[in-house]
C-alpha cells in the first residue's frame, strides 16, 4: 500500500480521474475516469500516468480524415461528380 498514487482530479489527455475504482493486475489501481466526450471509463492508473490511455477510445475514432467530401457540390458552373484523386 506504499506506492499508491492519488490521481483524483488529475487529467490525462481527455480523461479526468474521478475516483479509485478497484484493483487491476499487479496490485495496480483502477480509476474511474470521465472523458471530455462525456463517456466514463475505468482505466489502470499505470496507463494513465504513462500516457498509454488518453481517452475513452473516442480519440481513436477521430481519424485524420480531413479530405472534404465535395461530391455533388457546385463551384461556379462546375459540378463535382466524383473524387478523381490528387492533382500532381
Ligand atoms: Zn471519449
Short mmCIF file of N, CA, C and O and ligand atoms in Angstrom, two decimals:
data_model
loop_
_atom_site.label_atom_id
_atom_site.label_comp_id
_atom_site.label_asym_id
_atom_site.label_seq_id
_atom_site.Cartn_x
_atom_site.Cartn_y
_atom_site.Cartn_z
N UNK A 1 0.83 -1.21 0.00
CA UNK A 1 0.00 0.00 0.00
C UNK A 1 0.86 1.25 0.00
O UNK A 1 0.40 2.34 0.26
N UNK A 2 2.13 1.11 -0.25
CA UNK A 2 3.01 2.26 -0.08
C UNK A 2 3.11 3.12 -1.32
O UNK A 2 3.36 4.31 -1.20
N UNK A 3 2.91 2.52 -2.46
CA UNK A 3 3.14 3.30 -3.67
C UNK A 3 1.84 3.66 -4.38
O UNK A 3 1.80 3.79 -5.58
N UNK A 4 0.82 3.80 -3.60
CA UNK A 4 -0.43 4.26 -4.18
C UNK A 4 -0.31 5.75 -4.50
O UNK A 4 0.13 6.54 -3.68
N UNK A 5 -0.68 6.08 -5.69
CA UNK A 5 -0.61 7.49 -6.09
C UNK A 5 -2.02 7.99 -6.31
O UNK A 5 -2.80 7.39 -7.04
N UNK A 6 -2.33 9.06 -5.64
CA UNK A 6 -3.67 9.62 -5.74
C UNK A 6 -3.81 10.43 -7.02
O UNK A 6 -3.16 11.46 -7.19
N UNK A 7 -4.64 9.95 -7.90
CA UNK A 7 -4.82 10.63 -9.19
C UNK A 7 -6.13 11.41 -9.24
O UNK A 7 -6.46 11.97 -10.28
N UNK A 8 -6.82 11.44 -8.10
CA UNK A 8 -8.13 12.09 -8.10
C UNK A 8 -8.06 13.52 -8.60
O UNK A 8 -7.25 14.32 -8.11
N UNK A 9 -8.87 13.81 -9.57
CA UNK A 9 -8.96 15.18 -10.08
C UNK A 9 -7.91 15.52 -11.12
O UNK A 9 -7.95 16.59 -11.71
N UNK A 10 -6.98 14.58 -11.32
CA UNK A 10 -5.94 14.86 -12.31
C UNK A 10 -6.45 14.50 -13.71
O UNK A 10 -7.28 13.61 -13.88
N UNK A 11 -5.93 15.19 -14.70
CA UNK A 11 -6.35 14.94 -16.07
C UNK A 11 -5.21 14.33 -16.85
O UNK A 11 -4.03 14.66 -16.67
N UNK A 12 -5.60 13.41 -17.72
CA UNK A 12 -4.63 12.71 -18.57
C UNK A 12 -5.20 12.70 -19.98
O UNK A 12 -6.10 11.92 -20.29
N UNK A 13 -4.70 13.59 -20.80
CA UNK A 13 -5.28 13.70 -22.13
C UNK A 13 -6.72 14.17 -22.00
O UNK A 13 -6.99 15.22 -21.43
N UNK A 14 -7.63 13.37 -22.51
CA UNK A 14 -9.05 13.73 -22.46
C UNK A 14 -9.71 13.22 -21.19
O UNK A 14 -10.87 13.52 -20.93
N UNK A 15 -8.99 12.44 -20.41
CA UNK A 15 -9.59 11.80 -19.24
C UNK A 15 -9.30 12.56 -17.96
O UNK A 15 -8.20 13.07 -17.76
N UNK A 16 -10.29 12.59 -17.10
CA UNK A 16 -10.10 13.15 -15.77
C UNK A 16 -10.41 12.05 -14.77
O UNK A 16 -11.50 11.47 -14.81
N UNK A 17 -9.48 11.78 -13.90
CA UNK A 17 -9.67 10.73 -12.90
C UNK A 17 -10.64 11.23 -11.84
O UNK A 17 -10.44 12.28 -11.24
N UNK A 18 -11.71 10.47 -11.62
CA UNK A 18 -12.72 10.89 -10.66
C UNK A 18 -12.52 10.22 -9.31
O UNK A 18 -12.52 10.87 -8.28
N UNK A 19 -12.33 8.90 -9.33
CA UNK A 19 -12.14 8.20 -8.07
C UNK A 19 -11.56 6.82 -8.31
O UNK A 19 -11.64 6.28 -9.42
N UNK A 20 -11.01 6.28 -7.26
CA UNK A 20 -10.47 4.93 -7.31
C UNK A 20 -11.60 3.95 -7.58
O UNK A 20 -12.71 4.10 -7.08
N UNK A 21 -11.32 2.97 -8.38
CA UNK A 21 -12.39 2.06 -8.77
C UNK A 21 -11.88 0.62 -8.78
O UNK A 21 -11.98 -0.09 -9.77
N UNK A 22 -11.26 0.21 -7.67
CA UNK A 22 -10.83 -1.18 -7.54
C UNK A 22 -9.38 -1.39 -7.93
O UNK A 22 -8.64 -0.45 -8.17
N UNK A 23 -9.03 -2.68 -7.98
CA UNK A 23 -7.65 -3.04 -8.27
C UNK A 23 -7.56 -3.74 -9.61
O UNK A 23 -8.44 -4.49 -10.00
N UNK A 24 -6.44 -3.50 -10.29
CA UNK A 24 -6.17 -4.21 -11.53
C UNK A 24 -5.09 -5.23 -11.29
O UNK A 24 -4.89 -5.71 -10.17
N UNK A 25 -4.41 -5.60 -12.33
CA UNK A 25 -3.32 -6.56 -12.21
C UNK A 25 -2.13 -5.93 -11.51
O UNK A 25 -1.99 -4.71 -11.47
N UNK A 26 -1.26 -6.76 -10.98
CA UNK A 26 0.00 -6.30 -10.38
C UNK A 26 -0.22 -5.26 -9.28
O UNK A 26 0.54 -4.33 -9.13
N UNK A 27 -1.31 -5.43 -8.55
CA UNK A 27 -1.61 -4.53 -7.43
C UNK A 27 -1.75 -3.09 -7.87
O UNK A 27 -1.58 -2.15 -7.09
N UNK A 28 -1.99 -2.88 -9.14
CA UNK A 28 -2.20 -1.52 -9.61
C UNK A 28 -3.63 -1.09 -9.28
O UNK A 28 -4.47 -1.92 -8.95
N UNK A 29 -3.86 0.17 -9.37
CA UNK A 29 -5.18 0.70 -9.06
C UNK A 29 -5.91 1.07 -10.33
O UNK A 29 -5.31 1.55 -11.29
N UNK A 30 -7.20 0.85 -10.28
CA UNK A 30 -8.04 1.28 -11.39
C UNK A 30 -8.72 2.58 -11.01
O UNK A 30 -9.07 2.80 -9.85
N UNK A 31 -8.92 3.41 -11.99
CA UNK A 31 -9.52 4.73 -11.74
C UNK A 31 -10.70 4.93 -12.66
O UNK A 31 -10.62 4.68 -13.87
N UNK A 32 -11.78 5.39 -12.04
CA UNK A 32 -12.93 5.78 -12.84
C UNK A 32 -12.65 7.16 -13.42
O UNK A 32 -12.40 8.11 -12.68
N UNK A 33 -12.67 7.24 -14.73
CA UNK A 33 -12.34 8.49 -15.39
C UNK A 33 -13.51 8.97 -16.24
O UNK A 33 -14.30 8.17 -16.74
N UNK A 34 -13.57 10.27 -16.38
CA UNK A 34 -14.55 10.84 -17.28
C UNK A 34 -13.82 11.45 -18.46
O UNK A 34 -12.90 12.25 -18.29
N UNK A 35 -14.27 11.07 -19.63
CA UNK A 35 -13.65 11.57 -20.85
C UNK A 35 -14.28 12.91 -21.22
O UNK A 35 -15.41 13.21 -20.84
N UNK A 36 -13.53 13.70 -21.98
CA UNK A 36 -14.05 15.01 -22.38
C UNK A 36 -15.29 14.87 -23.25
O UNK A 36 -16.07 15.82 -23.38
N UNK A 37 -15.49 13.69 -23.84
CA UNK A 37 -16.67 13.49 -24.68
C UNK A 37 -17.89 13.12 -23.84
O UNK A 37 -19.00 13.04 -24.36
N UNK A 38 -17.68 12.88 -22.54
CA UNK A 38 -18.80 12.58 -21.66
C UNK A 38 -18.88 11.13 -21.24
O UNK A 38 -19.63 10.79 -20.34
N UNK A 39 -18.11 10.27 -21.89
CA UNK A 39 -18.13 8.86 -21.51
C UNK A 39 -17.30 8.61 -20.26
O UNK A 39 -16.35 9.35 -19.97
N UNK A 40 -17.68 7.57 -19.54
CA UNK A 40 -16.91 7.14 -18.39
C UNK A 40 -16.13 5.89 -18.75
O UNK A 40 -16.59 5.05 -19.52
N UNK A 41 -14.95 5.78 -18.19
CA UNK A 41 -14.12 4.62 -18.49
C UNK A 41 -13.25 4.33 -17.28
O UNK A 41 -12.74 5.26 -16.65
N UNK A 42 -13.11 3.06 -16.96
CA UNK A 42 -12.22 2.67 -15.88
C UNK A 42 -10.87 2.30 -16.47
O UNK A 42 -10.77 1.46 -17.36
N UNK A 43 -9.84 2.99 -16.00
CA UNK A 43 -8.51 2.85 -16.59
C UNK A 43 -7.50 2.54 -15.50
O UNK A 43 -7.57 3.09 -14.40
N UNK A 44 -6.58 1.65 -15.81
CA UNK A 44 -5.48 1.37 -14.89
C UNK A 44 -4.63 2.63 -14.70
O UNK A 44 -4.25 3.29 -15.66
N UNK A 45 -4.36 2.96 -13.46
CA UNK A 45 -3.60 4.16 -13.16
C UNK A 45 -2.23 4.19 -13.82
O UNK A 45 -1.71 5.25 -14.15
N UNK A 46 -1.67 3.02 -14.02
CA UNK A 46 -0.37 2.96 -14.70
C UNK A 46 -0.49 3.47 -16.12
O UNK A 46 0.36 4.23 -16.61
N UNK A 47 -1.56 3.07 -16.79
CA UNK A 47 -1.76 3.51 -18.17
C UNK A 47 -1.98 5.02 -18.23
O UNK A 47 -1.55 5.69 -19.15
N UNK A 48 -2.67 5.53 -17.22
CA UNK A 48 -2.90 6.97 -17.19
C UNK A 48 -1.58 7.72 -17.05
O UNK A 48 -1.28 8.65 -17.78
N UNK A 49 -0.79 7.28 -16.08
CA UNK A 49 0.44 8.02 -15.77
C UNK A 49 1.47 7.88 -16.87
O UNK A 49 2.31 8.76 -17.07
N UNK A 50 1.43 6.78 -17.58
CA UNK A 50 2.38 6.59 -18.67
C UNK A 50 1.87 7.13 -20.00
O UNK A 50 2.58 7.09 -20.99
N UNK A 51 0.64 7.62 -19.99
CA UNK A 51 0.11 8.20 -21.21
C UNK A 51 -0.38 7.19 -22.22
O UNK A 51 -0.62 7.52 -23.37
N UNK A 52 -0.51 5.92 -21.79
CA UNK A 52 -0.99 4.90 -22.72
C UNK A 52 -2.45 5.10 -23.06
O UNK A 52 -2.89 4.79 -24.16
N UNK A 53 -3.19 5.59 -22.08
CA UNK A 53 -4.61 5.77 -22.29
C UNK A 53 -4.95 7.24 -22.07
O UNK A 53 -4.72 7.78 -21.00
N UNK A 54 -5.45 7.87 -23.10
CA UNK A 54 -5.71 9.31 -23.01
C UNK A 54 -7.16 9.67 -23.29
O UNK A 54 -7.51 10.84 -23.26
N UNK A 55 -7.95 8.66 -23.60
CA UNK A 55 -9.37 8.94 -23.83
C UNK A 55 -10.15 7.66 -23.60
O UNK A 55 -9.57 6.59 -23.38
N UNK A 56 -11.47 7.76 -23.69
CA UNK A 56 -12.30 6.57 -23.55
C UNK A 56 -12.17 5.69 -24.77
O UNK A 56 -12.68 4.58 -24.81
N UNK A 57 -11.48 6.17 -25.77
CA UNK A 57 -11.38 5.46 -27.05
C UNK A 57 -11.86 6.32 -28.19
O UNK A 57 -11.62 6.02 -29.35
N UNK A 58 -12.49 7.44 -27.83
CA UNK A 58 -13.06 8.30 -28.87
C UNK A 58 -11.97 8.94 -29.71
O UNK A 58 -12.19 9.24 -30.88
N UNK A 59 -10.80 9.14 -29.14
CA UNK A 59 -9.72 9.74 -29.92
C UNK A 59 -9.33 8.85 -31.08
O UNK A 59 -8.94 9.31 -32.14
N UNK A 60 -9.44 7.55 -30.87
CA UNK A 60 -9.08 6.61 -31.92
C UNK A 60 -10.05 6.70 -33.09
O UNK A 60 -9.70 6.38 -34.22
N UNK A 61 -11.27 7.11 -32.77
CA UNK A 61 -12.27 7.18 -33.83
C UNK A 61 -12.18 8.48 -34.62
O UNK A 61 -12.74 8.59 -35.69
N UNK A 62 -11.50 9.45 -34.02
CA UNK A 62 -11.33 10.71 -34.75
C UNK A 62 -10.18 10.54 -35.73
O UNK A 62 -9.08 11.03 -35.51
N UNK A 63 -10.43 9.81 -36.76
CA UNK A 63 -9.38 9.52 -37.73
C UNK A 63 -9.01 10.79 -38.47
O UNK A 63 -9.83 11.70 -38.63
N UNK A 64 -7.77 10.86 -38.92
CA UNK A 64 -7.33 12.09 -39.61
C UNK A 64 -7.87 12.16 -41.03
O UNK A 64 -7.13 12.30 -41.99
N UNK A 65 -9.14 12.04 -41.14
CA UNK A 65 -9.75 12.09 -42.46
C UNK A 65 -10.23 13.51 -42.72
O UNK A 65 -11.37 13.87 -42.46
N UNK A 66 -9.33 14.30 -43.24
CA UNK A 66 -9.65 15.70 -43.45
C UNK A 66 -10.04 16.00 -44.88
O UNK A 66 -10.26 17.14 -45.24
N UNK A 67 -10.08 14.97 -45.69
CA UNK A 67 -10.48 15.18 -47.08
C UNK A 67 -11.95 15.61 -47.10
O UNK A 67 -12.82 14.91 -46.61
N UNK A 68 -12.17 16.77 -47.64
CA UNK A 68 -13.55 17.25 -47.71
C UNK A 68 -14.29 16.49 -48.79
O UNK A 68 -13.77 16.23 -49.87
N UNK A 69 -15.48 16.14 -48.49
CA UNK A 69 -16.31 15.49 -49.48
C UNK A 69 -17.04 16.55 -50.29
O UNK A 69 -17.96 17.20 -49.81
N UNK A 70 -16.58 16.75 -51.51
CA UNK A 70 -17.15 17.81 -52.33
C UNK A 70 -18.12 17.25 -53.35
O UNK A 70 -18.60 17.98 -54.23
N UNK A 71 -18.38 15.96 -53.24
CA UNK A 71 -19.26 15.33 -54.22
C UNK A 71 -20.60 16.06 -54.30
O UNK A 71 -21.23 16.35 -53.28
N UNK A 72 -20.97 16.35 -55.51
CA UNK A 72 -22.26 16.99 -55.79
C UNK A 72 -22.33 18.44 -55.35
O UNK A 72 -23.38 19.06 -55.43
N UNK A 73 -21.20 18.99 -54.93
CA UNK A 73 -21.20 20.42 -54.67
C UNK A 73 -20.89 21.15 -55.98
O UNK A 73 -20.19 20.67 -56.84
N UNK A 74 -21.42 22.34 -56.09
CA UNK A 74 -21.29 23.07 -57.34
C UNK A 74 -20.37 24.26 -57.14
O UNK A 74 -20.54 25.03 -56.19
N UNK A 75 -19.37 24.39 -58.02
CA UNK A 75 -18.45 25.51 -57.97
C UNK A 75 -18.58 26.26 -59.29
O UNK A 75 -18.10 25.79 -60.32
N UNK A 76 -19.22 27.37 -59.25
CA UNK A 76 -19.46 28.09 -60.49
C UNK A 76 -20.30 27.20 -61.40
O UNK A 76 -21.38 26.76 -61.01
N UNK A 77 -19.75 26.94 -62.57
CA UNK A 77 -20.50 26.09 -63.48
C UNK A 77 -19.99 24.65 -63.47
O UNK A 77 -20.39 23.83 -64.27
N UNK A 78 -19.04 24.41 -62.57
CA UNK A 78 -18.51 23.06 -62.47
C UNK A 78 -19.25 22.31 -61.36
O UNK A 78 -19.53 22.85 -60.32
N UNK A 79 -19.50 21.08 -61.61
CA UNK A 79 -20.11 20.26 -60.59
C UNK A 79 -19.20 19.06 -60.34
O UNK A 79 -18.79 18.38 -61.27
N UNK A 80 -18.90 18.85 -59.10
CA UNK A 80 -18.05 17.73 -58.75
C UNK A 80 -18.90 16.46 -58.78
O UNK A 80 -19.88 16.35 -58.06
N UNK A 81 -18.51 15.57 -59.63
CA UNK A 81 -19.30 14.35 -59.73
C UNK A 81 -18.64 13.17 -59.02
O UNK A 81 -19.31 12.25 -58.60
N UNK A 82 -17.32 13.21 -58.90
CA UNK A 82 -16.67 12.14 -58.15
C UNK A 82 -15.26 12.56 -57.78
O UNK A 82 -14.69 13.46 -58.38
N UNK A 83 -14.73 11.89 -56.79
CA UNK A 83 -13.36 12.13 -56.36
C UNK A 83 -12.43 11.53 -57.40
O UNK A 83 -12.51 10.35 -57.72
N UNK A 84 -11.56 12.35 -57.95
CA UNK A 84 -10.72 11.90 -59.05
C UNK A 84 -9.26 11.77 -58.63
O UNK A 84 -8.37 11.73 -59.46
N UNK A 85 -8.98 11.72 -57.37
CA UNK A 85 -7.61 11.58 -56.91
C UNK A 85 -6.94 12.93 -56.74
O UNK A 85 -7.54 13.98 -56.99
N UNK A 86 -5.71 12.89 -56.30
CA UNK A 86 -4.99 14.14 -56.05
C UNK A 86 -4.37 14.68 -57.33
O UNK A 86 -3.89 13.92 -58.16
N UNK A 87 -4.33 15.99 -57.44
CA UNK A 87 -3.59 16.62 -58.52
C UNK A 87 -2.11 16.46 -58.26
O UNK A 87 -1.65 16.50 -57.13
N UNK A 88 -1.34 16.36 -59.35
CA UNK A 88 0.09 16.25 -59.18
C UNK A 88 0.73 17.63 -59.13
O UNK A 88 0.16 18.58 -59.61
ZN1 LIG B 1 -14.19 9.99 -25.13
#
